[in-house]
Amino acid sequence: MRMSKLPDNIEKLLQAWSRGDQNALSDLMPLVWDDLHRMARRYMQWEQGVTLQTTALVNEVFLRFHDIRRADWKNPKQFLGFAAQTMRRILVDHAKTQKREKRNCGIRPIPLYGLEIADHTDEELCDLDAALTSLAEIAPRQARVIDLRYFAGFSVEETAGVLQISKATVKRDWTVARMWLQRELART
């Protein structure tokens, strides 16, 4: 995903939000909506069979951001990286809920803000999340590279900017982390 050219006032809004100004978040969201929507589409394409409303996912991200009272945003790319992680958490939480409900005599919960994930992907999503969580325990930066590159669709350059590392380090971490995840997922 190539990020669109973000307006210059985004950094000022992030700084205001960092100081606790909740109105800054309301002003910020329309400016990053298209990028978040593209990111949500990218997230939902990672697995065949995932059906999910992108707008519902972006709305849930906004609701979760609204609960954040203070944050230390360094730049817009860091913010979008955090949004990518939040999207992943939303999808995983929903998949876990669906899996749990299947064990409870087929009683289904009301979908969270319209999220609909096909049943056959719940276990795969949970397995991927477990593998990424394990990777984060032993190699947190590599796990972040996976989040940003694979799920958020960031380029090598964008990922390097968010993590404040070199492009070569991003490429190396990307290669090693993918191999590690493939091995872990093959075990499940």
Coordinates of C-alpha atoms in Angstrom, one line a residue:
M1 CA 0.0 0.0 0.0
R2 CA 1.4 3.3 -0.9
M3 CA 0.2 6.0 1.5
S4 CA -1.4 9.0 -0.1
K5 CA 0.2 12.4 0.3
L6 CA -1.0 13.3 3.8
P7 CA -1.9 16.9 4.5
D8 CA 0.6 18.9 6.5
N9 CA -1.6 19.5 9.4
I10 CA -1.8 15.8 10.3
E11 CA 1.3 16.1 12.5
K12 CA -0.2 19.1 14.4
L13 CA -3.4 17.1 15.0
L14 CA -1.4 14.1 16.2
Q15 CA 0.5 16.3 18.6
A16 CA -2.7 17.9 19.9
W17 CA -4.2 14.4 20.3
S18 CA -1.0 13.4 22.2
R19 CA -1.7 16.2 24.6
G20 CA -5.2 14.9 25.2
D21 CA -7.2 16.9 22.8
Q22 CA -10.0 14.5 21.7
N23 CA -11.3 17.0 19.2
A24 CA -8.0 16.6 17.3
L25 CA -8.9 12.9 16.7
S26 CA -12.2 13.9 15.2
D27 CA -10.4 16.3 12.9
L28 CA -7.7 13.8 12.1
M29 CA -9.9 10.9 11.0
P30 CA -11.4 12.4 7.8
L31 CA -7.8 13.2 6.7
V32 CA -6.6 9.6 7.1
W33 CA -9.8 7.9 6.2
D34 CA -8.8 6.8 2.7
D35 CA -5.4 5.4 3.9
L36 CA -7.2 3.5 6.7
H37 CA -9.8 2.2 4.3
R38 CA -7.0 1.0 1.9
M39 CA -5.2 -0.6 4.8
A40 CA -8.5 -2.4 5.9
R41 CA -9.0 -3.8 2.4
R42 CA -5.4 -5.0 2.4
Y43 CA -5.9 -6.7 5.7
M44 CA -9.0 -8.5 4.5
Q45 CA -7.2 -9.8 1.4
W46 CA -4.6 -11.7 3.3
E47 CA -6.7 -14.9 3.3
Q48 CA -9.0 -16.1 0.6
G49 CA -12.6 -16.4 2.0
V50 CA -12.4 -13.6 4.4
T51 CA -15.5 -11.4 4.0
L52 CA -15.5 -8.3 6.0
Q53 CA -16.9 -4.8 5.5
T54 CA -13.9 -2.5 5.3
T55 CA -15.9 0.5 6.5
A56 CA -16.9 -1.4 9.6
L57 CA -13.3 -2.3 10.4
V58 CA -12.2 1.4 10.0
N59 CA -15.1 2.5 12.2
E60 CA -14.0 0.1 14.9
V61 CA -10.5 1.4 14.7
F62 CA -11.8 4.9 15.2
L63 CA -13.8 3.8 18.2
R64 CA -10.8 2.2 19.8
F65 CA -8.7 5.3 19.1
H66 CA -11.4 7.4 20.7
D67 CA -10.7 5.4 24.0
I68 CA -7.0 6.4 23.9
R69 CA -6.6 9.5 26.1
R70 CA -3.0 10.2 25.5
A71 CA -0.4 8.8 23.0
D72 CA 3.0 9.8 21.9
W73 CA 2.7 10.1 18.2
K74 CA 6.1 10.8 16.5
N75 CA 4.7 11.0 12.9
P76 CA 1.8 10.0 10.7
K77 CA 3.5 6.8 9.7
Q78 CA 3.8 5.7 13.3
F79 CA 0.1 6.4 13.7
L80 CA -0.8 4.4 10.6
G81 CA 1.4 1.5 11.8
F82 CA -0.5 1.5 15.1
A83 CA -3.8 1.5 13.1
A84 CA -2.5 -1.6 11.3
Q85 CA -1.9 -3.4 14.6
T86 CA -5.3 -2.3 15.9
M87 CA -7.0 -3.8 12.8
R88 CA -5.2 -7.0 13.3
R89 CA -6.3 -7.1 17.0
I90 CA -9.9 -6.4 16.0
L91 CA -9.9 -9.3 13.4
V92 CA -8.3 -11.7 15.8
D93 CA -10.6 -10.8 18.7
H94 CA -13.6 -11.3 16.4
A95 CA -12.3 -14.7 15.1
K96 CA -11.7 -15.9 18.7
T97 CA -15.2 -14.9 19.6
Q98 CA -16.6 -16.7 16.6
K99 CA -14.6 -19.8 17.5
R100 CA -15.8 -19.7 21.2
E101 CA -19.4 -19.2 20.1
K102 CA -19.2 -22.3 17.8
R103 CA -18.4 -24.4 20.9
N104 CA -21.5 -22.9 22.7
C105 CA -24.1 -24.9 20.8
G106 CA -24.0 -22.7 17.7
I107 CA -25.3 -19.6 19.4
R108 CA -23.9 -16.7 17.4
P109 CA -23.1 -13.2 18.7
I110 CA -24.4 -10.1 17.0
P111 CA -21.5 -9.1 14.7
L112 CA -19.3 -6.4 16.1
Y113 CA -20.1 -3.3 14.0
G114 CA -21.0 -5.4 11.0
L115 CA -17.8 -7.5 10.9
E116 CA -18.4 -10.8 9.1
I117 CA -15.6 -13.3 8.9
A118 CA -16.2 -16.7 7.2
D119 CA -16.1 -19.5 9.8
H120 CA -13.4 -21.6 8.1
T121 CA -10.8 -18.8 8.5
D122 CA -11.3 -18.3 12.3
E123 CA -8.8 -21.0 13.2
E124 CA -6.3 -19.9 10.6
L125 CA -6.5 -16.3 11.8
C126 CA -6.0 -17.5 15.4
D127 CA -3.0 -19.6 14.4
L128 CA -1.4 -16.7 12.6
D129 CA -2.0 -14.4 15.6
A130 CA -0.5 -17.0 17.9
A131 CA 2.6 -17.3 15.7
L132 CA 3.0 -13.5 15.4
T133 CA 2.6 -13.2 19.2
S134 CA 5.3 -15.8 19.7
L135 CA 7.5 -14.0 17.2
A136 CA 7.0 -10.8 19.0
E137 CA 8.2 -12.3 22.2
I138 CA 11.5 -13.3 20.7
A139 CA 11.9 -10.8 17.9
P140 CA 9.6 -7.8 18.4
R141 CA 11.0 -5.7 15.6
Q142 CA 10.5 -8.6 13.1
A143 CA 6.9 -9.0 14.2
R144 CA 6.4 -5.3 13.6
V145 CA 7.9 -5.6 10.2
I146 CA 5.4 -8.4 9.4
D147 CA 2.5 -6.2 10.6
L148 CA 3.5 -3.2 8.6
R149 CA 4.6 -4.9 5.4
Y150 CA 2.2 -7.8 5.1
F151 CA -1.0 -6.5 6.8
A152 CA -0.7 -2.8 6.4
G153 CA 0.9 -3.1 3.0
F154 CA 3.7 -0.6 3.7
S155 CA 6.7 -0.5 1.4
V156 CA 10.2 -1.2 2.6
E157 CA 10.9 2.5 2.7
E158 CA 7.7 3.3 4.7
T159 CA 8.4 0.5 7.1
A160 CA 11.9 1.7 7.6
G161 CA 10.6 5.2 8.3
V162 CA 8.0 4.0 10.9
L163 CA 10.5 1.8 12.7
Q164 CA 13.4 4.2 12.2
I165 CA 15.7 1.5 10.9
S166 CA 17.5 1.0 7.5
K167 CA 15.9 -0.4 4.4
A168 CA 18.4 -3.3 4.5
T169 CA 17.4 -4.2 8.1
V170 CA 13.7 -4.2 7.0
K171 CA 14.5 -6.5 4.1
R172 CA 16.5 -8.8 6.4
D173 CA 13.9 -8.9 9.1
W174 CA 11.1 -9.4 6.5
T175 CA 12.9 -12.5 5.1
V176 CA 13.8 -14.1 8.4
A177 CA 10.4 -13.4 10.0
R178 CA 8.5 -14.9 7.0
M179 CA 10.6 -18.0 7.1
W180 CA 10.0 -18.3 10.9
L181 CA 6.3 -17.8 10.5
Q182 CA 6.0 -20.4 7.7
R183 CA 7.8 -22.9 9.9
E184 CA 5.5 -22.2 12.8
L185 CA 2.3 -22.3 10.8
A186 CA 3.4 -25.6 9.2
R187 CA 3.5 -27.1 12.7
T188 CA -0.2 -26.3 13.4

